[in-house]
PDB file of C-alpha atoms in Angstrom:
ATOM      1  CA  ASP A 231     -33.602  20.903  34.075  1.00 96.00           C
ATOM      2  CA  ILE A 232     -36.799  18.901  33.635  1.00 97.00           C
ATOM      3  CA  GLN A 233     -37.179  16.264  36.343  1.00 98.00           C
ATOM      4  CA  MET A 234     -38.720  12.925  35.415  1.00 98.00           C
ATOM      5  CA  THR A 235     -40.315  10.843  38.160  1.00 98.00           C
ATOM      6  CA  GLN A 236     -41.514   7.291  37.649  1.00 98.00           C
ATOM      7  CA  SER A 237     -43.824   5.259  39.794  1.00 98.00           C
ATOM      8  CA  PRO A 238     -43.658   2.714  41.132  1.00 97.00           C
ATOM      9  CA  SER A 239     -39.893   2.198  41.522  1.00 97.00           C
ATOM     10  CA  SER A 240     -40.488  -1.528  41.478  1.00 97.00           C
ATOM     11  CA  VAL A 241     -43.406  -3.817  40.822  1.00 97.00           C
ATOM     12  CA  SER A 242     -43.940  -7.562  41.094  1.00 96.00           C
ATOM     13  CA  ALA A 243     -46.244  -9.252  38.641  1.00 95.00           C
ATOM     14  CA  SER A 244     -46.998 -12.619  37.100  1.00 95.00           C
ATOM     15  CA  VAL A 245     -46.869 -13.840  33.531  1.00 95.00           C
ATOM     16  CA  GLY A 246     -50.133 -12.856  31.882  1.00 95.00           C
ATOM     17  CA  ASP A 247     -50.734  -9.827  34.135  1.00 96.00           C
ATOM     18  CA  ARG A 248     -51.307  -6.283  32.941  1.00 97.00           C
ATOM     19  CA  VAL A 249     -48.874  -3.682  34.304  1.00 97.00           C
ATOM     20  CA  THR A 250     -48.935   0.103  34.119  1.00 98.00           C
ATOM     21  CA  ILE A 251     -45.941   2.348  34.828  1.00 98.00           C
ATOM     22  CA  THR A 252     -46.348   6.086  35.276  1.00 98.00           C
ATOM     23  CA  CYS A 253     -43.913   8.871  34.403  1.00 98.00           C
ATOM     24  CA  ARG A 254     -44.403  12.485  35.450  1.00 98.00           C
ATOM     25  CA  ALA A 255     -42.456  15.472  34.111  1.00 98.00           C
ATOM     26  CA  SER A 256     -41.764  18.515  36.270  1.00 98.00           C
ATOM     27  CA  GLN A 257     -43.061  20.743  33.453  1.00 98.00           C
ATOM     28  CA  GLY A 258     -45.036  20.220  30.276  1.00 98.00           C
ATOM     29  CA  ILE A 259     -43.187  18.346  27.534  1.00 98.00           C
ATOM     30  CA  SER A 260     -46.041  17.888  25.042  1.00 97.00           C
ATOM     31  CA  SER A 261     -45.449  14.396  23.589  1.00 97.00           C
ATOM     32  CA  TRP A 262     -41.661  14.519  23.707  1.00 98.00           C
ATOM     33  CA  LEU A 263     -41.315  11.323  25.664  1.00 98.00           C
ATOM     34  CA  ALA A 264     -39.705   7.945  25.053  1.00 98.00           C
ATOM     35  CA  TRP A 265     -39.780   4.639  26.908  1.00 98.00           C
ATOM     36  CA  TYR A 266     -36.854   2.192  27.075  1.00 98.00           C
ATOM     37  CA  GLN A 267     -36.427  -1.345  28.345  1.00 98.00           C
ATOM     38  CA  GLN A 268     -33.132  -2.385  29.919  1.00 96.00           C
ATOM     39  CA  LYS A 269     -32.134  -5.890  30.947  1.00 96.00           C
ATOM     40  CA  PRO A 270     -29.233  -6.540  33.347  1.00 92.00           C
ATOM     41  CA  GLY A 271     -25.860  -5.945  31.743  1.00 91.00           C
ATOM     42  CA  LYS A 272     -27.431  -4.811  28.476  1.00 94.00           C
ATOM     43  CA  ALA A 273     -27.951  -1.510  26.702  1.00 95.00           C
ATOM     44  CA  PRO A 274     -31.390   0.092  26.777  1.00 96.00           C
ATOM     45  CA  LYS A 275     -33.790  -0.657  23.947  1.00 97.00           C
ATOM     46  CA  LEU A 276     -36.225   1.922  22.581  1.00 98.00           C
ATOM     47  CA  LEU A 277     -39.831   0.755  22.896  1.00 98.00           C
ATOM     48  CA  ILE A 278     -41.960   3.854  22.361  1.00 98.00           C
ATOM     49  CA  SER A 279     -41.258   7.325  21.022  1.00 98.00           C
ATOM     50  CA  ALA A 280     -43.395  10.449  20.886  1.00 97.00           C
ATOM     51  CA  ALA A 281     -45.287   9.161  23.937  1.00 98.00           C
ATOM     52  CA  SER A 282     -47.349   6.600  22.040  1.00 98.00           C
ATOM     53  CA  SER A 283     -45.579   5.510  18.851  1.00 98.00           C
ATOM     54  CA  LEU A 284     -44.551   1.865  19.019  1.00 98.00           C
ATOM     55  CA  GLU A 285     -41.133   1.185  17.515  1.00 97.00           C
ATOM     56  CA  SER A 286     -40.804  -1.354  14.742  1.00 95.00           C
ATOM     57  CA  GLY A 287     -40.430  -4.881  16.059  1.00 96.00           C
ATOM     58  CA  VAL A 288     -41.773  -4.101  19.517  1.00 97.00           C
ATOM     59  CA  PRO A 289     -44.681  -6.384  20.478  1.00 97.00           C
ATOM     60  CA  SER A 290     -48.129  -4.821  20.422  1.00 97.00           C
ATOM     61  CA  ARG A 291     -48.688  -5.717  24.098  1.00 97.00           C
ATOM     62  CA  PHE A 292     -46.635  -2.567  24.836  1.00 98.00           C
ATOM     63  CA  SER A 293     -48.462   0.740  24.603  1.00 98.00           C
ATOM     64  CA  GLY A 294     -47.849   4.307  25.688  1.00 98.00           C
ATOM     65  CA  SER A 295     -50.107   7.240  26.337  1.00 98.00           C
ATOM     66  CA  GLY A 296     -50.178  10.730  27.780  1.00 98.00           C
ATOM     67  CA  SER A 297     -49.092  14.261  26.997  1.00 98.00           C
ATOM     68  CA  GLY A 298     -48.058  17.347  28.894  1.00 98.00           C
ATOM     69  CA  THR A 299     -46.751  16.126  32.243  1.00 98.00           C
ATOM     70  CA  ASP A 300     -48.305  12.685  32.782  1.00 98.00           C
ATOM     71  CA  PHE A 301     -47.496   9.549  30.812  1.00 98.00           C
ATOM     72  CA  THR A 302     -48.047   5.828  31.107  1.00 98.00           C
ATOM     73  CA  LEU A 303     -46.489   2.679  29.739  1.00 98.00           C
ATOM     74  CA  THR A 304     -48.775  -0.329  29.764  1.00 98.00           C
ATOM     75  CA  ILE A 305     -47.773  -3.921  29.199  1.00 97.00           C
ATOM     76  CA  SER A 306     -50.720  -6.204  28.699  1.00 92.00           C
ATOM     77  CA  ARG A 307     -50.328  -9.952  29.128  1.00 93.00           C
ATOM     78  CA  LEU A 308     -46.793  -9.978  30.577  1.00 96.00           C
ATOM     79  CA  GLN A 309     -44.368 -12.421  29.005  1.00 96.00           C
ATOM     80  CA  PRO A 310     -41.252 -13.878  30.704  1.00 94.00           C
ATOM     81  CA  GLU A 311     -38.972 -11.727  28.518  1.00 95.00           C
ATOM     82  CA  ASP A 312     -40.658  -8.513  29.738  1.00 96.00           C
ATOM     83  CA  PHE A 313     -39.132  -8.678  33.205  1.00 93.00           C
ATOM     84  CA  ALA A 314     -36.630  -5.816  33.088  1.00 97.00           C
ATOM     85  CA  THR A 315     -36.169  -2.196  34.129  1.00 97.00           C
ATOM     86  CA  TYR A 316     -38.102   0.476  32.256  1.00 98.00           C
ATOM     87  CA  TYR A 317     -37.065   4.114  31.875  1.00 98.00           C
ATOM     88  CA  CYS A 318     -38.870   7.153  30.560  1.00 98.00           C
ATOM     89  CA  GLN A 319     -36.909   9.988  28.934  1.00 98.00           C
ATOM     90  CA  GLN A 320     -37.945  13.504  28.000  1.00 98.00           C
ATOM     91  CA  ALA A 321     -36.785  14.862  24.661  1.00 97.00           C
ATOM     92  CA  ASP A 322     -38.418  18.275  24.966  1.00 97.00           C
ATOM     93  CA  SER A 323     -35.266  20.197  25.829  1.00 95.00           C
ATOM     94  CA  PHE A 324     -31.594  19.823  26.698  1.00 94.00           C
ATOM     95  CA  PRO A 325     -30.401  18.384  28.929  1.00 95.00           C
ATOM     96  CA  TYR A 326     -32.435  15.301  28.131  1.00 97.00           C
ATOM     97  CA  THR A 327     -33.356  13.564  31.360  1.00 97.00           C
ATOM     98  CA  PHE A 328     -34.471  10.099  32.396  1.00 98.00           C
ATOM     99  CA  GLY A 329     -36.708   8.769  35.101  1.00 98.00           C
ATOM    100  CA  GLN A 330     -35.181   6.756  37.913  1.00 97.00           C
ATOM    101  CA  GLY A 331     -36.440   3.506  36.412  1.00 97.00           C
ATOM    102  CA  THR A 332     -39.109   0.957  37.289  1.00 98.00           C
ATOM    103  CA  LYS A 333     -37.924  -2.569  37.954  1.00 97.00           C
ATOM    104  CA  LEU A 334     -40.468  -5.153  36.865  1.00 97.00           C
ATOM    105  CA  GLU A 335     -39.948  -8.403  38.759  1.00 95.00           C
ATOM    106  CA  ILE A 336     -41.539 -11.811  38.612  1.00 88.00           C
ATOM    107  CA  LYS A 337     -43.975 -12.508  41.440  1.00 86.00           C
TER     108      LYS A 337
ATOM    109  CA  GLN B 290     -28.099  -3.711  10.165  1.00 94.00           C
ATOM    110  CA  VAL B 291     -27.390  -0.572  12.148  1.00 96.00           C
ATOM    111  CA  GLN B 292     -24.601  -1.181  14.618  1.00 97.00           C
ATOM    112  CA  LEU B 293     -22.598   0.912  17.056  1.00 98.00           C
ATOM    113  CA  VAL B 294     -19.321  -0.609  18.222  1.00 98.00           C
ATOM    114  CA  GLN B 295     -17.665   0.999  21.216  1.00 98.00           C
ATOM    115  CA  SER B 296     -14.094   0.790  22.430  1.00 98.00           C
ATOM    116  CA  GLY B 297     -13.095  -1.435  25.318  1.00 98.00           C
ATOM    117  CA  ALA B 298     -13.152  -0.980  29.056  1.00 98.00           C
ATOM    118  CA  GLU B 299     -10.777   1.511  30.659  1.00 98.00           C
ATOM    119  CA  VAL B 300      -9.265   1.914  34.107  1.00 98.00           C
ATOM    120  CA  LYS B 301      -8.070   5.412  34.933  1.00 98.00           C
ATOM    121  CA  LYS B 302      -6.616   7.219  37.912  1.00 98.00           C
ATOM    122  CA  PRO B 303      -8.303  10.284  39.369  1.00 98.00           C
ATOM    123  CA  GLY B 304      -7.374  13.389  37.412  1.00 97.00           C
ATOM    124  CA  ALA B 305      -6.732  11.513  34.190  1.00 98.00           C
ATOM    125  CA  SER B 306      -8.723  11.661  30.956  1.00 98.00           C
ATOM    126  CA  VAL B 307     -10.504   8.954  29.001  1.00 98.00           C
ATOM    127  CA  LYS B 308     -11.490   8.861  25.340  1.00 98.00           C
ATOM    128  CA  VAL B 309     -14.214   6.462  24.238  1.00 98.00           C
ATOM    129  CA  SER B 310     -14.922   5.745  20.583  1.00 98.00           C
ATOM    130  CA  CYS B 311     -18.129   4.655  18.881  1.00 98.00           C
ATOM    131  CA  LYS B 312     -17.965   3.319  15.314  1.00 98.00           C
ATOM    132  CA  ALA B 313     -21.201   3.336  13.355  1.00 98.00           C
ATOM    133  CA  SER B 314     -22.167   1.086  10.477  1.00 97.00           C
ATOM    134  CA  GLY B 315     -25.246   0.114   8.531  1.00 97.00           C
ATOM    135  CA  TYR B 316     -26.536   3.624   7.807  1.00 97.00           C
ATOM    136  CA  THR B 317     -25.462   6.994   6.410  1.00 97.00           C
ATOM    137  CA  PHE B 318     -23.319   8.309   9.238  1.00 97.00           C
ATOM    138  CA  ALA B 319     -23.776  12.004   8.516  1.00 96.00           C
ATOM    139  CA  SER B 320     -27.564  11.768   8.489  1.00 96.00           C
ATOM    140  CA  TYR B 321     -27.977  11.229  12.230  1.00 97.00           C
ATOM    141  CA  ALA B 322     -26.785  12.827  15.414  1.00 97.00           C
ATOM    142  CA  MET B 323     -25.192  10.760  18.161  1.00 97.00           C
ATOM    143  CA  GLN B 324     -25.772  10.986  21.867  1.00 97.00           C
ATOM    144  CA  TRP B 325     -23.658   9.991  24.836  1.00 98.00           C
ATOM    145  CA  VAL B 326     -25.360   8.649  27.946  1.00 98.00           C
ATOM    146  CA  ARG B 327     -23.793   7.163  31.046  1.00 98.00           C
ATOM    147  CA  GLN B 328     -25.005   4.932  33.833  1.00 97.00           C
ATOM    148  CA  ALA B 329     -23.218   4.712  37.167  1.00 96.00           C
ATOM    149  CA  PRO B 330     -23.646   1.469  39.129  1.00 93.00           C
ATOM    150  CA  GLY B 331     -27.254   1.118  40.263  1.00 89.00           C
ATOM    151  CA  GLN B 332     -28.133   4.602  38.996  1.00 92.00           C
ATOM    152  CA  ARG B 333     -30.429   6.028  36.376  1.00 93.00           C
ATOM    153  CA  LEU B 334     -29.329   6.850  32.869  1.00 96.00           C
ATOM    154  CA  GLU B 335     -27.717  10.276  32.560  1.00 97.00           C
ATOM    155  CA  TRP B 336     -27.536  12.230  29.305  1.00 97.00           C
ATOM    156  CA  MET B 337     -24.149  13.767  28.671  1.00 97.00           C
ATOM    157  CA  ALA B 338     -23.841  15.215  25.181  1.00 96.00           C
ATOM    158  CA  TRP B 339     -25.004  15.343  21.566  1.00 95.00           C
ATOM    159  CA  ILE B 340     -23.127  15.752  18.302  1.00 97.00           C
ATOM    160  CA  SER B 341     -24.446  16.270  14.820  1.00 96.00           C
ATOM    161  CA  ALA B 342     -22.491  13.786  12.732  1.00 95.00           C
ATOM    162  CA  GLY B 343     -23.084  15.942   9.664  1.00 94.00           C
ATOM    163  CA  THR B 344     -22.054  19.400  10.918  1.00 95.00           C
ATOM    164  CA  GLY B 345     -20.042  18.535  14.013  1.00 95.00           C
ATOM    165  CA  ASN B 346     -22.155  20.850  16.157  1.00 96.00           C
ATOM    166  CA  THR B 347     -22.254  19.760  19.767  1.00 96.00           C
ATOM    167  CA  LYS B 348     -24.318  20.264  22.890  1.00 95.00           C
ATOM    168  CA  SER B 349     -23.434  19.002  26.336  1.00 96.00           C
ATOM    169  CA  SER B 350     -24.926  18.927  29.788  1.00 96.00           C
ATOM    170  CA  GLN B 351     -23.830  21.811  31.985  1.00 96.00           C
ATOM    171  CA  LYS B 352     -22.802  19.203  34.520  1.00 95.00           C
ATOM    172  CA  PHE B 353     -19.865  18.251  32.267  1.00 94.00           C
ATOM    173  CA  GLN B 354     -19.050  21.641  30.788  1.00 86.00           C
ATOM    174  CA  GLY B 355     -15.328  22.210  30.651  1.00 90.00           C
ATOM    175  CA  ARG B 356     -14.588  18.490  31.061  1.00 97.00           C
ATOM    176  CA  ILE B 357     -16.213  16.883  28.015  1.00 98.00           C
ATOM    177  CA  THR B 358     -15.202  16.972  24.374  1.00 97.00           C
ATOM    178  CA  ILE B 359     -17.266  15.345  21.652  1.00 97.00           C
ATOM    179  CA  THR B 360     -15.805  14.937  18.164  1.00 97.00           C
ATOM    180  CA  ARG B 361     -16.452  12.915  15.067  1.00 97.00           C
ATOM    181  CA  ASP B 362     -14.445  11.539  12.139  1.00 97.00           C
ATOM    182  CA  THR B 363     -16.765  11.257   9.162  1.00 96.00           C
ATOM    183  CA  SER B 364     -14.212   9.305   7.121  1.00 96.00           C
ATOM    184  CA  ALA B 365     -14.216   6.624   9.821  1.00 97.00           C
ATOM    185  CA  SER B 366     -17.919   6.907  10.759  1.00 98.00           C
ATOM    186  CA  THR B 367     -16.781   7.282  14.339  1.00 98.00           C
ATOM    187  CA  VAL B 368     -17.652   9.612  17.177  1.00 98.00           C
ATOM    188  CA  TYR B 369     -15.517  10.187  20.240  1.00 98.00           C
ATOM    189  CA  MET B 370     -16.246  11.263  23.784  1.00 98.00           C
ATOM    190  CA  GLU B 371     -13.378  12.516  25.928  1.00 98.00           C
ATOM    191  CA  LEU B 372     -13.900  13.222  29.607  1.00 98.00           C
ATOM    192  CA  SER B 373     -11.138  14.881  31.583  1.00 98.00           C
ATOM    193  CA  SER B 374     -10.314  15.480  35.261  1.00 97.00           C
ATOM    194  CA  LEU B 375     -11.827  12.122  36.120  1.00 98.00           C
ATOM    195  CA  ARG B 376     -13.016  11.431  39.650  1.00 97.00           C
ATOM    196  CA  SER B 377     -14.388   8.318  41.311  1.00 97.00           C
ATOM    197  CA  GLU B 378     -17.968   9.476  40.643  1.00 96.00           C
ATOM    198  CA  ASP B 379     -17.275   9.158  36.915  1.00 98.00           C
ATOM    199  CA  THR B 380     -17.078   5.385  37.249  1.00 98.00           C
ATOM    200  CA  ALA B 381     -19.877   4.238  34.958  1.00 98.00           C
ATOM    201  CA  VAL B 382     -20.836   2.499  31.754  1.00 98.00           C
ATOM    202  CA  TYR B 383     -20.727   5.003  28.903  1.00 98.00           C
ATOM    203  CA  TYR B 384     -23.072   4.468  25.976  1.00 98.00           C
ATOM    204  CA  CYS B 385     -23.288   6.030  22.559  1.00 98.00           C
ATOM    205  CA  ALA B 386     -26.693   5.966  20.902  1.00 98.00           C
ATOM    206  CA  ARG B 387     -27.988   7.173  17.570  1.00 98.00           C
ATOM    207  CA  ASP B 388     -30.496  10.011  17.730  1.00 96.00           C
ATOM    208  CA  LEU B 389     -33.446   9.139  15.505  1.00 95.00           C
ATOM    209  CA  GLY B 390     -34.207  12.819  15.063  1.00 91.00           C
ATOM    210  CA  GLY B 391     -36.778  13.370  17.752  1.00 89.00           C
ATOM    211  CA  GLY B 392     -34.398  13.099  20.687  1.00 92.00           C
ATOM    212  CA  TRP B 393     -34.952   9.391  21.145  1.00 95.00           C
ATOM    213  CA  PHE B 394     -32.140   6.955  20.856  1.00 96.00           C
ATOM    214  CA  ASP B 395     -31.858   3.771  18.849  1.00 96.00           C
ATOM    215  CA  PRO B 396     -29.794   1.698  18.674  1.00 97.00           C
ATOM    216  CA  TRP B 397     -27.359   1.931  21.538  1.00 98.00           C
ATOM    217  CA  GLY B 398     -23.808   0.680  21.657  1.00 98.00           C
ATOM    218  CA  LEU B 399     -23.014  -2.115  24.085  1.00 97.00           C
ATOM    219  CA  GLY B 400     -21.392   0.327  26.476  1.00 98.00           C
ATOM    220  CA  THR B 401     -17.870   1.019  27.698  1.00 98.00           C
ATOM    221  CA  LEU B 402     -17.072   0.559  31.369  1.00 98.00           C
ATOM    222  CA  VAL B 403     -14.836   3.307  32.692  1.00 98.00           C
ATOM    223  CA  THR B 404     -13.471   2.713  36.172  1.00 98.00           C
ATOM    224  CA  VAL B 405     -11.802   5.566  38.018  1.00 98.00           C
ATOM    225  CA  SER B 406      -9.709   4.342  40.902  1.00 97.00           C
ATOM    226  CA  SER B 407      -6.433   5.170  42.563  1.00 94.00           C
TER     227      SER B 407
END
């Protein structure tokens, strides 16, 4: 199985800050990567697919990049509604696997 | 709008089975696959299985092989996930999610809490 490792596991930031979350795959997955946002008690929401394609309705302050084994999710100019847990997921091969999550907290 | 409505919370004893349903609306059911993902308390998301709503073909994680059954009823636009031989470690929120075609999931159902306890 492909292992997905995110860093950091948690990060504290302020409204208006820029935050970058990293996701590393245990083997190359080309651009078969998605990013999700999950708020407490809610279902995950798809933000980015194919490593860098922003989903419809997702604010442009979210961006994704990377290919192969190393990927990043960047949130520029944090807004209060962005404080949540973020997960990466590889879609290269079954079984699909997720990172352990990065909890973004208000400083 | 696209919506996935899941069945309600369940409490089961160890060794029992649970069947969770996921009713889709707002799109052509047979045109998309459906995934099942679970999340144990405080844990990461865990992919369980995939079903093509059009053909009924399935794929599941080896972790659940022999215990999981995924089916669909096209007339009801509903997919089902049955997990047998439940143990306490199966306590989790179970989500269905539509596969957009690339292996990414949107939208997700609200989740079904399954509690396994004696």
